[in-house]
């Protein structure tokens, strides 16, 4: 399959319909939705809408088959051993909370969970809450000067009490990709599990959870060109099988009596109540589409734009880029500070130029503080981003400085 950025952009209705034209560079917060997901969701609701699992009429069977097909597509995208390893959640945050509650319930006081100072709050606060509930110990890997997770510290910080290393696969602030092989080798040395928060990685291509040799993977649909309100927790089959339920309700049980209940096998054990069925179907459609794309060409396109953006920002003495400034092991997410200017003001002025940028702490306060800041501007590139989008940002920055200084 060849890759034509212009033709591909036409597959994202909002970008085509936006008037005046939109330079959307807030993709790390939410990407625009691909037409395959929109069509799958509307077809589902028009022709197959019914509750799943429990019905025996034909519509319920069609809806159940579509939902399970979406699970199979997610499993294929992640190279999971079986679809039963895929749990649908409302998003990455819910997936991470599920692990912190359920896997967390198997931990004992004094057991350790290793995080890093680069984590999104979604992979930090649930573990702090678990620390309150169960008396576990949290350890935080420090950061290098350019804001990467400092894996050189891993060996000294790991102890035999470590049960889990939970890290971001890619930082939502710096775009830095974590060296997973080093983490997994260290974790195996002490018998710890490995969780990756893939919220910022999956929009840049399929993931091979078996190849990575990890135990948990979490991501959200709305950041990978799919619907919102839906996400995935993947967990290694034997790990998932040993985890107790998190939420209770319909669909996750076997026998229920007033005295107690038995529980379904995974993944149903972790999908209490009616799930976001149409959204799951939409996510399945977009993951099937993503699985077929020519990723080498897309990466080259995204990297070319990243190079242009980094060069434009580096050419200005009042701008500091947070994080790695090379193209090695990073995704096209770039946060930067403009001396003396508040990110919210910067984003407001850029909005007048039709440029959508994000400003704030990006739900990663420890990482932002590492750079001595309260907030930063962030531009994030997607497969449909064009050179014109990058140039509109760089031109807009001249106006930002003229207006705000
Ligand atoms: N993890 C990372 C690295 C993120 O960037 C985000 C969202 O920005 C999340 C987790 C949480 O995702 P969601 O809000 O879709 O649950």
PDB file of C-alpha atoms and ligand atoms in Angstrom, residues 28-30 89-96 118-123 168-173 197-201 203 218-223 228-231 358 362-363 378, ligand 1:
ATOM      1  CA  UNK A  28      -1.293  13.967  21.561  1.00  0.00           C
ATOM      2  CA  UNK A  29      -4.427  15.113  23.391  1.00  0.00           C
ATOM      3  CA  UNK A  30      -6.872  13.702  20.819  1.00  0.00           C
ATOM      4  CA  UNK A  89     -12.085  -0.216  28.955  1.00  0.00           C
ATOM      5  CA  UNK A  90     -13.195   3.397  28.640  1.00  0.00           C
ATOM      6  CA  UNK A  91      -9.604   4.451  27.871  1.00  0.00           C
ATOM      7  CA  UNK A  92      -5.996   4.292  28.998  1.00  0.00           C
ATOM      8  CA  UNK A  93      -6.822   5.847  32.367  1.00  0.00           C
ATOM      9  CA  UNK A  94      -9.453   3.196  33.110  1.00  0.00           C
ATOM     10  CA  UNK A  95      -7.075   0.450  31.933  1.00  0.00           C
ATOM     11  CA  UNK A  96      -4.327   1.648  34.267  1.00  0.00           C
ATOM     12  CA  UNK A 118       8.072  11.051  33.360  1.00  0.00           C
ATOM     13  CA  UNK A 119       4.665   9.433  33.889  1.00  0.00           C
ATOM     14  CA  UNK A 120       1.320  10.901  32.903  1.00  0.00           C
ATOM     15  CA  UNK A 121      -0.813  11.315  36.048  1.00  0.00           C
ATOM     16  CA  UNK A 122      -2.881   8.337  34.817  1.00  0.00           C
ATOM     17  CA  UNK A 123       0.086   6.067  35.476  1.00  0.00           C
ATOM     18  CA  UNK A 168       5.174   5.167  29.728  1.00  0.00           C
ATOM     19  CA  UNK A 169       6.049   3.675  26.338  1.00  0.00           C
ATOM     20  CA  UNK A 170       6.368   7.207  24.955  1.00  0.00           C
ATOM     21  CA  UNK A 171       6.287  10.471  26.895  1.00  0.00           C
ATOM     22  CA  UNK A 172       3.348  12.762  26.172  1.00  0.00           C
ATOM     23  CA  UNK A 173       5.615  15.756  26.926  1.00  0.00           C
ATOM     24  CA  UNK A 197       1.347   2.965  29.035  1.00  0.00           C
ATOM     25  CA  UNK A 198       0.996   3.056  25.254  1.00  0.00           C
ATOM     26  CA  UNK A 199      -1.337   6.061  25.015  1.00  0.00           C
ATOM     27  CA  UNK A 200       1.237   8.042  22.994  1.00  0.00           C
ATOM     28  CA  UNK A 201       2.710   5.150  21.022  1.00  0.00           C
ATOM     29  CA  UNK A 203      -0.949   6.274  16.886  1.00  0.00           C
ATOM     30  CA  UNK A 218      -2.819   0.229  27.907  1.00  0.00           C
ATOM     31  CA  UNK A 219      -4.076   2.706  25.319  1.00  0.00           C
ATOM     32  CA  UNK A 220      -7.033   4.939  24.332  1.00  0.00           C
ATOM     33  CA  UNK A 221      -9.012   4.910  21.086  1.00  0.00           C
ATOM     34  CA  UNK A 222      -9.311   8.683  20.756  1.00  0.00           C
ATOM     35  CA  UNK A 223      -5.546   9.165  20.464  1.00  0.00           C
ATOM     36  CA  UNK A 228     -13.420   8.343  22.519  1.00  0.00           C
ATOM     37  CA  UNK A 229     -14.909   6.506  25.487  1.00  0.00           C
ATOM     38  CA  UNK A 230     -13.100   3.313  24.507  1.00  0.00           C
ATOM     39  CA  UNK A 231      -9.642   1.910  25.145  1.00  0.00           C
ATOM     40  CA  UNK A 358      -1.760  22.542  23.719  1.00  0.00           C
ATOM     41  CA  UNK A 362       0.064  18.042  30.227  1.00  0.00           C
ATOM     42  CA  UNK A 363      -0.955  15.920  33.249  1.00  0.00           C
ATOM     43  CA  UNK A 378       3.157  21.281  23.009  1.00  0.00           C
TER      44      UNK A 378
HETATM   45  N1  LIG B   1      -0.987   8.170  29.343  1.00  0.00           N
HETATM   46  C1  LIG B   1      -0.452   9.076  28.532  1.00  0.00           C
HETATM   47  C2  LIG B   1       1.002   8.996  28.207  1.00  0.00           C
HETATM   48  C3  LIG B   1      -1.248  10.080  27.987  1.00  0.00           C
HETATM   49  O1  LIG B   1      -0.723  10.994  27.165  1.00  0.00           O
HETATM   50  C4  LIG B   1      -2.621  10.120  28.325  1.00  0.00           C
HETATM   51  C5  LIG B   1      -3.484  11.203  27.824  1.00  0.00           C
HETATM   52  O2  LIG B   1      -3.039  12.262  27.479  1.00  0.00           O
HETATM   53  C6  LIG B   1      -3.134   9.127  29.163  1.00  0.00           C
HETATM   54  C7  LIG B   1      -2.287   8.157  29.658  1.00  0.00           C
HETATM   55  C8  LIG B   1      -4.572   9.098  29.545  1.00  0.00           C
HETATM   56  O3  LIG B   1      -5.378   8.867  28.444  1.00  0.00           O
HETATM   57  P1  LIG B   1      -6.969   8.994  28.551  1.00  0.00           P
HETATM   58  O4  LIG B   1      -7.239  10.370  29.071  1.00  0.00           O
HETATM   59  O5  LIG B   1      -7.429   8.803  27.150  1.00  0.00           O
HETATM   60  O6  LIG B   1      -7.443   7.936  29.464  1.00  0.00           O
END
